[in-house]
Amino acid sequence: MQNKRAHTLVEAVNVITDGMTILIGGFGGPGVPEILIDGVCELGVKNLTIVSNNAGTDKSGVARLMDVGCVSKLICTFPWAKESYVFKELYDNGKISLEIVPQGTLAERIRTAGAGLGGFLTPTGVGTDLAEGKKALTIDGKDYILELPLRADIALIKAHKADLRGNLVYHKSARNFNPIMVMAANHSIIEVSEEVPIGNLDPENIITPGVFVDSYFVTGQYKVGSGGK
Amino acid sequence: MQNKRAHTLVEAVNVITDGMTILIGGFGGPGVPEILIDGVCELGVKNLTIVSNNAGTDKSGVARLMDVGCVSKLICTFPWAKESYVFKELYDNGKISLEIVPQGTLAERIRTAGAGLGGFLTPTGVGTDLAEGKKALTIDGKDYILELPLRADIALIKAHKADLRGNLVYHKSARNFNPIMVMAANHSIIEVSEEVPIGNLDPENIITPGVFVDSYFVTGQYKVGSGGK
Amino acid sequence: MLLSRDQIAACVAKDLQENWLVNLGIGMPTLIPEFIPKERNVMFHSENGVVGMGPPPLPGEEDLDLISAGKGLITLIPGGAYVNHTDSFAIARGGRLDCAVLGAFQVAANGDLCNWRLPHQKSGSVGGAMDIAAGAKRVYVMMTHTTREGDAKIIAERTYPLTAGGVVSKIYTDMGVISVEANELILEGIAPGITPEEVQSATGAHLNIEKVQEISLNL
Amino acid sequence: MLLSRDQIAACVAKDLQENWLVNLGIGMPTLIPEFIPKERNVMFHSENGVVGMGPPPLPGEEDLDLISAGKGLITLIPGGAYVNHTDSFAIARGGRLDCAVLGAFQVAANGDLCNWRLPHQKSGSVGGAMDIAAGAKRVYVMMTHTTREGDAKIIAERTYPLTAGGVVSKIYTDMGVISVEANELILEGIAPGITPEEVQSATGAHLNIEKVQEISLNL
């Protein structure tokens, strides 16, 4: 059976190269793969396009990735939070570009990519600035805009437990975007707190089947900022 | 708190009236709400449009509903199975009309309705007879057809357990269409084997949150064909 | 006297009905749950995948993996459930929210909601506002009646970037409660000690004041 | 001599690689799993929501709620999972199936697959075939080489209703194994005792027979 476990953080993330588009799970703090992000920071890659709900908190998570200069574009829903000052400074200095997407649309665009579909019609954003340049359709008298799939090279995912097949379960509101993002990338990398034997996860309760998982890194006692060792 | 429990089968199903569109869960035998169907047969309603993967097995499930004369149209993926002879006879005699939908498209059309979206682009069926009359779009050089949401008046759902809020879990491959259909009807009715207290279902493992459930009937020792008593 | 934030929250809470599923925007709307009577079953949805949001945790019972859309620590009520982001927005967009209570920069007389970007800003933080406003059965707005500068936020026609068109049905402010009807704004409730004329002069659209009643603060 | 159904299944099984996720159509393809070597990790997807389909249950261990897409009783392998129908088709359409092995009425030289409706039928049973054929990374066809009447099923251009265009990459029949390349059909394997000319004459499209090898029945 395929061994999906990455034995070091470097092994987990070194498929990432300059210019890639990366989905990063999380909403606020919960579900952000902080340790994988730490690994990407160490890699020193450039010009990443990051897709994530938030623009990071202080200098952690997505903010750290931007702070060390890896990111040239951010696709998110809520960039202007007080705690996202790293993003604000880069943006004000013209060093990062931004695409704002409504949250439900962002989730659905990612799912659409994962499901092998070509787009969807949503009522969200009709008549607003965010509909500009998008195809409009009226179905049964109701107005919709066509939104396109958002596929990525890489997904960085935080989960609670993985078994040896890569089956995943999450923890409370840390689930958020993670189970969708894991479906929508060419290569998914999972940060998990715990690895469990096959059979330990009830097949009724598995949230992400292992078929969506390319590799996982078990964090154990790893501390963010320790340099990927 | 809202009491979603229907105390009799009649109470569960008597919101159904002539001409309604009804989603019925199940794939093959597993997940078919046989007892709710029994209740609908007793009601004697007419001209129902039924959406279900199969055309029924022998004289049970959807086949029984057709056999007693409730159904004027069937939307399904796989009507021509040996065991679906009730449908075949009605169809050959011009007594029922048929719409064939690819299975993934059927699931997605139902989900699209439940998610409040207006349609989706799928590569499934491109260039086939089933694409006739559907809008075609090319996105990034790939061809898609636009499929529209499939919403219903009623969903008849089979689940394994419900708690008092209507949270549901399913059983093995009896899950199938049920968790999607329950989202896509104006009124959902659930057939469950067991009712459990609030807190009995782990919130991490609930497949259908109770917000999608309008009423449920606990089958207990009920036997199909006993006349709704 | 202008209503306090808690008093506005209490006014909204009074109108949230038994068995409703409600989404609360960040800021002022998060004050609402504590004013819902204990015996009334109102369920809260948080768009980050929490169906059945409960009050903040007791000291020592915090879980950093359980937050609201506003990023505050919360709990889950018994019988609540966790869902992923697409399922959470299927709830919102799919018409399962009986009500969303949102903040706003502007509300127009036709129910247009503007709450995601100010006109002078290059960009805004949309979050889930557009999806929730487009999908909820009812959109209630909770805000101060005017800007800090005293400008009207309730106006005849919006001048700010749109969040969702024609969706707002009720507006709760520190001056009163306004119902958005097909052809007019109806002042239903007014803060004690304020006159309908004062509310009208702080409002940029015509108010029908015929049926106004003083808000009882013993809510 | 023509290959038996089991022998065709063994030919397909030989080509299913370690760690692949595979969907099996109803009918003949369901014979494949028993010919996969025990030590090889090939995982089977059943579109009715089973990821990790295992062999039929032992007597006394049947569960009527656990069936394959072909409606036969099955088991779940350790580490398998249940998903709903949209998630199951997200797997299929989203490119997660390394291979789908399907039956067919016709396969054209360009890889067109026809397997859901015969031309004289008013209607057909499409099931999941169109989604799976459109989404799988590789589509293998497993069928008899000709119809019962002896007509070719592998032809230059399809005459039957299409399931999915240009998707078939390999064809396994009772006469041999054919690879569908960009510009030609290549006869790779042939049943012992049959000549390439016999295969060609039973085929409605040109076959490149230059590299054909006899199929070893000690698979």
CSV table of N, CA and C in Angstrom, one decimal, chain A residues 69-154:
chain,number,residue,atom,x,y,z
A,69,GLY,N,7.9,36.9,2.1
A,69,GLY,CA,8.1,37.3,0.7
A,69,GLY,C,7.7,36.2,-0.3
A,70,CYS,N,6.9,35.2,0.1
A,70,CYS,CA,6.6,34.1,-0.8
A,70,CYS,C,5.4,34.4,-1.7
A,71,VAL,N,4.6,35.4,-1.4
A,71,VAL,CA,3.3,35.5,-2.0
A,71,VAL,C,3.2,36.7,-2.9
A,72,SER,N,2.7,36.5,-4.1
A,72,SER,CA,2.5,37.7,-5.0
A,72,SER,C,1.0,38.0,-5.2
A,73,LYS,N,0.1,37.0,-4.9
A,73,LYS,CA,-1.3,37.3,-5.0
A,73,LYS,C,-2.1,36.5,-3.9
A,74,LEU,N,-3.1,37.2,-3.4
A,74,LEU,CA,-4.0,36.6,-2.4
A,74,LEU,C,-5.4,36.6,-2.9
A,75,ILE,N,-6.0,35.4,-2.9
A,75,ILE,CA,-7.5,35.3,-3.2
A,75,ILE,C,-8.2,35.0,-1.9
A,76,CYS,N,-9.0,35.9,-1.4
A,76,CYS,CA,-9.6,35.7,-0.1
A,76,CYS,C,-10.9,36.4,0.0
A,77,THR,N,-11.6,36.2,1.2
A,77,THR,CA,-12.9,36.9,1.4
A,77,THR,C,-12.8,38.1,2.3
A,78,PHE,N,-11.8,38.1,3.2
A,78,PHE,CA,-11.9,39.1,4.3
A,78,PHE,C,-10.5,39.6,4.6
A,79,PRO,N,-9.9,40.4,3.7
A,79,PRO,CA,-8.5,40.8,3.9
A,79,PRO,C,-8.3,41.9,4.9
A,80,TRP,N,-9.3,42.8,5.1
A,80,TRP,CA,-9.1,44.0,5.9
A,80,TRP,C,-9.5,43.8,7.4
A,81,ALA,N,-8.8,42.9,8.0
A,81,ALA,CA,-9.0,42.8,9.5
A,81,ALA,C,-7.8,43.4,10.2
A,82,LYS,N,-8.0,44.0,11.3
A,82,LYS,CA,-6.9,44.6,12.1
A,82,LYS,C,-5.7,43.7,12.2
A,83,GLU,N,-5.9,42.5,12.4
A,83,GLU,CA,-4.8,41.5,12.7
A,83,GLU,C,-4.1,41.2,11.4
A,84,SER,N,-4.6,41.6,10.2
A,84,SER,CA,-4.0,41.3,8.9
A,84,SER,C,-3.1,42.4,8.5
A,85,TYR,N,-2.3,43.0,9.4
A,85,TYR,CA,-1.5,44.2,9.0
A,85,TYR,C,-0.4,43.9,8.1
A,86,VAL,N,0.1,42.6,8.1
A,86,VAL,CA,1.2,42.3,7.1
A,86,VAL,C,0.7,42.4,5.7
A,87,PHE,N,-0.5,41.9,5.5
A,87,PHE,CA,-1.1,42.0,4.1
A,87,PHE,C,-1.3,43.4,3.7
A,88,LYS,N,-1.9,44.2,4.7
A,88,LYS,CA,-2.2,45.6,4.4
A,88,LYS,C,-1.0,46.4,3.9
A,89,GLU,N,0.1,46.2,4.6
A,89,GLU,CA,1.3,46.9,4.3
A,89,GLU,C,1.9,46.5,2.9
A,90,LEU,N,1.9,45.2,2.6
A,90,LEU,CA,2.3,44.8,1.3
A,90,LEU,C,1.4,45.3,0.2
A,91,TYR,N,0.1,45.3,0.5
A,91,TYR,CA,-0.9,45.8,-0.5
A,91,TYR,C,-0.7,47.3,-0.8
A,92,ASP,N,-0.6,48.0,0.3
A,92,ASP,CA,-0.4,49.5,0.2
A,92,ASP,C,0.8,49.8,-0.6
A,93,ASN,N,1.8,49.0,-0.5
A,93,ASN,CA,3.1,49.2,-1.2
A,93,ASN,C,3.1,48.5,-2.6
A,94,GLY,N,2.0,48.1,-3.0
A,94,GLY,CA,1.9,47.5,-4.4
A,94,GLY,C,2.7,46.2,-4.5
A,95,LYS,N,3.0,45.5,-3.4
A,95,LYS,CA,3.8,44.3,-3.5
A,95,LYS,C,3.0,43.0,-3.5
A,96,ILE,N,1.7,43.1,-3.5
A,96,ILE,CA,0.8,41.9,-3.5
A,96,ILE,C,-0.5,42.3,-4.2
A,97,SER,N,-1.0,41.4,-5.0
A,97,SER,CA,-2.3,41.7,-5.6
A,97,SER,C,-3.4,40.9,-4.9
A,98,LEU,N,-4.7,41.3,-5.1
A,98,LEU,CA,-5.8,40.8,-4.3
A,98,LEU,C,-6.9,40.5,-5.2
A,99,GLU,N,-7.6,39.4,-4.9
A,99,GLU,CA,-8.9,39.1,-5.5
A,99,GLU,C,-9.8,38.8,-4.4
A,100,ILE,N,-10.9,39.6,-4.3
A,100,ILE,CA,-11.9,39.4,-3.3
A,100,ILE,C,-13.0,38.5,-3.8
A,101,VAL,N,-13.4,37.4,-3.1
A,101,VAL,CA,-14.4,36.5,-3.5
A,101,VAL,C,-15.4,36.3,-2.3
A,102,PRO,N,-16.7,36.4,-2.6
A,102,PRO,CA,-17.6,36.1,-1.5
A,102,PRO,C,-17.4,34.7,-0.9
A,103,GLN,N,-17.6,34.6,0.4
A,103,GLN,CA,-17.1,33.3,1.0
A,103,GLN,C,-17.8,32.1,0.5
A,104,GLY,N,-19.1,32.2,0.3
A,104,GLY,CA,-19.8,31.0,-0.2
A,104,GLY,C,-19.4,30.7,-1.6
A,105,THR,N,-19.1,31.7,-2.4
A,105,THR,CA,-18.7,31.6,-3.8
A,105,THR,C,-17.3,31.0,-3.8
A,106,LEU,N,-16.4,31.4,-2.9
A,106,LEU,CA,-15.1,30.8,-2.8
A,106,LEU,C,-15.1,29.3,-2.5
A,107,ALA,N,-15.9,29.0,-1.5
A,107,ALA,CA,-16.1,27.6,-1.1
A,107,ALA,C,-16.6,26.8,-2.3
A,108,GLU,N,-17.6,27.3,-3.0
A,108,GLU,CA,-18.2,26.6,-4.1
A,108,GLU,C,-17.3,26.5,-5.3
A,109,ARG,N,-16.5,27.6,-5.6
A,109,ARG,CA,-15.6,27.5,-6.7
A,109,ARG,C,-14.6,26.4,-6.5
A,110,ILE,N,-14.1,26.3,-5.2
A,110,ILE,CA,-13.1,25.3,-4.9
A,110,ILE,C,-13.8,23.9,-5.1
A,111,ARG,N,-15.0,23.7,-4.5
A,111,ARG,CA,-15.7,22.4,-4.6
A,111,ARG,C,-15.9,22.1,-6.1
A,112,THR,N,-16.3,23.1,-6.9
A,112,THR,CA,-16.6,22.9,-8.3
A,112,THR,C,-15.3,22.3,-9.0
A,113,ALA,N,-14.2,22.8,-8.7
A,113,ALA,CA,-12.9,22.3,-9.2
A,113,ALA,C,-12.7,20.8,-8.8
A,114,GLY,N,-13.0,20.6,-7.5
A,114,GLY,CA,-12.8,19.2,-7.0
A,114,GLY,C,-13.7,18.2,-7.6
A,115,ALA,N,-14.9,18.7,-8.0
A,115,ALA,CA,-16.0,17.8,-8.5
A,115,ALA,C,-15.9,17.7,-10.0
A,116,GLY,N,-14.9,18.3,-10.6
A,116,GLY,CA,-14.7,18.1,-12.1
A,116,GLY,C,-15.8,18.9,-12.9
A,117,LEU,N,-16.4,19.9,-12.3
A,117,LEU,CA,-17.4,20.7,-13.0
A,117,LEU,C,-16.7,22.0,-13.6
A,118,GLY,N,-17.5,22.6,-14.5
A,118,GLY,CA,-16.9,23.7,-15.2
A,118,GLY,C,-17.3,25.1,-14.7
A,119,GLY,N,-18.2,25.1,-13.8
A,119,GLY,CA,-18.7,26.4,-13.2
A,119,GLY,C,-20.1,26.2,-12.6
A,120,PHE,N,-20.6,27.3,-12.0
A,120,PHE,CA,-21.9,27.2,-11.4
A,120,PHE,C,-22.6,28.6,-11.5
A,121,LEU,N,-23.9,28.6,-11.4
A,121,LEU,CA,-24.6,29.9,-11.4
A,121,LEU,C,-25.0,30.2,-9.9
A,122,THR,N,-24.7,31.4,-9.5
A,122,THR,CA,-25.0,31.8,-8.1
A,122,THR,C,-25.8,33.1,-8.1
A,123,PRO,N,-26.7,33.3,-7.1
A,123,PRO,CA,-27.4,34.6,-7.0
A,123,PRO,C,-26.5,35.5,-6.2
A,124,THR,N,-25.5,35.0,-5.5
A,124,THR,CA,-24.6,35.8,-4.7
A,124,THR,C,-23.8,36.8,-5.5
A,125,GLY,N,-23.9,38.1,-5.2
A,125,GLY,CA,-23.1,39.1,-5.9
A,125,GLY,C,-23.8,39.7,-7.0
A,126,VAL,N,-25.0,39.3,-7.4
A,126,VAL,CA,-25.7,39.8,-8.5
A,126,VAL,C,-25.9,41.3,-8.3
A,127,GLY,N,-25.6,42.1,-9.3
A,127,GLY,CA,-25.8,43.6,-9.2
A,127,GLY,C,-24.7,44.3,-8.4
A,128,THR,N,-23.7,43.6,-8.0
A,128,THR,CA,-22.6,44.2,-7.2
A,128,THR,C,-21.3,44.4,-8.0
A,129,ASP,N,-20.4,45.1,-7.4
A,129,ASP,CA,-19.1,45.3,-8.1
A,129,ASP,C,-18.4,43.9,-8.4
A,130,LEU,N,-18.7,42.9,-7.5
A,130,LEU,CA,-18.0,41.7,-7.7
A,130,LEU,C,-18.5,40.8,-8.8
A,131,ALA,N,-19.6,41.3,-9.5
A,131,ALA,CA,-20.2,40.6,-10.6
A,131,ALA,C,-19.6,41.2,-11.9
A,132,GLU,N,-18.8,42.2,-11.8
A,132,GLU,CA,-18.3,42.8,-13.0
A,132,GLU,C,-17.4,41.9,-13.8
A,133,GLY,N,-17.6,41.8,-15.1
A,133,GLY,CA,-16.8,41.0,-16.0
A,133,GLY,C,-17.3,39.5,-16.0
A,134,LYS,N,-18.3,39.2,-15.2
A,134,LYS,CA,-18.8,37.8,-15.1
A,134,LYS,C,-20.0,37.7,-16.0
A,135,LYS,N,-20.2,36.5,-16.6
A,135,LYS,CA,-21.3,36.2,-17.4
A,135,LYS,C,-22.6,36.2,-16.5
A,136,ALA,N,-23.6,36.8,-17.0
A,136,ALA,CA,-24.9,36.8,-16.3
A,136,ALA,C,-25.9,36.0,-17.0
A,137,LEU,N,-26.7,35.2,-16.3
A,137,LEU,CA,-27.7,34.4,-16.9
A,137,LEU,C,-29.0,34.5,-16.0
A,138,THR,N,-30.1,34.5,-16.7
A,138,THR,CA,-31.4,34.5,-16.0
A,138,THR,C,-32.1,33.1,-16.2
A,139,ILE,N,-32.4,32.4,-15.1
A,139,ILE,CA,-33.0,31.1,-15.2
A,139,ILE,C,-34.3,31.2,-14.4
A,140,ASP,N,-35.4,30.8,-15.1
A,140,ASP,CA,-36.7,30.9,-14.4
A,140,ASP,C,-37.0,32.2,-13.8
A,141,GLY,N,-36.5,33.3,-14.4
A,141,GLY,CA,-36.8,34.6,-14.0
A,141,GLY,C,-35.9,35.1,-12.9
A,142,LYS,N,-35.0,34.3,-12.4
A,142,LYS,CA,-34.0,34.8,-11.4
A,142,LYS,C,-32.7,35.0,-12.0
A,143,ASP,N,-32.0,36.1,-11.5
A,143,ASP,CA,-30.7,36.4,-12.0
A,143,ASP,C,-29.5,35.7,-11.3
A,144,TYR,N,-28.6,35.2,-12.1
A,144,TYR,CA,-27.4,34.6,-11.5
A,144,TYR,C,-26.2,35.1,-12.3
A,145,ILE,N,-25.0,34.9,-11.6
A,145,ILE,CA,-23.8,35.1,-12.3
A,145,ILE,C,-23.0,33.7,-12.4
A,146,LEU,N,-22.3,33.6,-13.5
A,146,LEU,CA,-21.5,32.3,-13.6
A,146,LEU,C,-20.1,32.5,-12.9
A,147,GLU,N,-19.9,31.6,-12.0
A,147,GLU,CA,-18.6,31.6,-11.3
A,147,GLU,C,-17.8,30.3,-11.8
A,148,LEU,N,-16.5,30.5,-11.9
A,148,LEU,CA,-15.7,29.4,-12.5
A,148,LEU,C,-14.9,28.6,-11.4
A,149,PRO,N,-14.5,27.4,-11.7
A,149,PRO,CA,-13.8,26.6,-10.7
A,149,PRO,C,-12.5,27.2,-10.4
A,150,LEU,N,-12.1,27.0,-9.1
A,150,LEU,CA,-10.8,27.5,-8.7
A,150,LEU,C,-9.9,26.3,-8.3
A,151,ARG,N,-9.1,25.9,-9.2
A,151,ARG,CA,-8.3,24.7,-9.0
A,151,ARG,C,-6.9,25.2,-8.6
A,152,ALA,N,-6.1,24.3,-7.9
A,152,ALA,CA,-4.8,24.7,-7.5
A,152,ALA,C,-3.8,23.6,-7.7
A,153,ASP,N,-2.5,24.0,-7.7
A,153,ASP,CA,-1.4,23.0,-7.8
A,153,ASP,C,-1.4,22.2,-6.5
A,154,ILE,N,-1.5,22.9,-5.4
A,154,ILE,CA,-1.3,22.3,-4.1
A,154,ILE,C,-2.4,22.7,-3.1
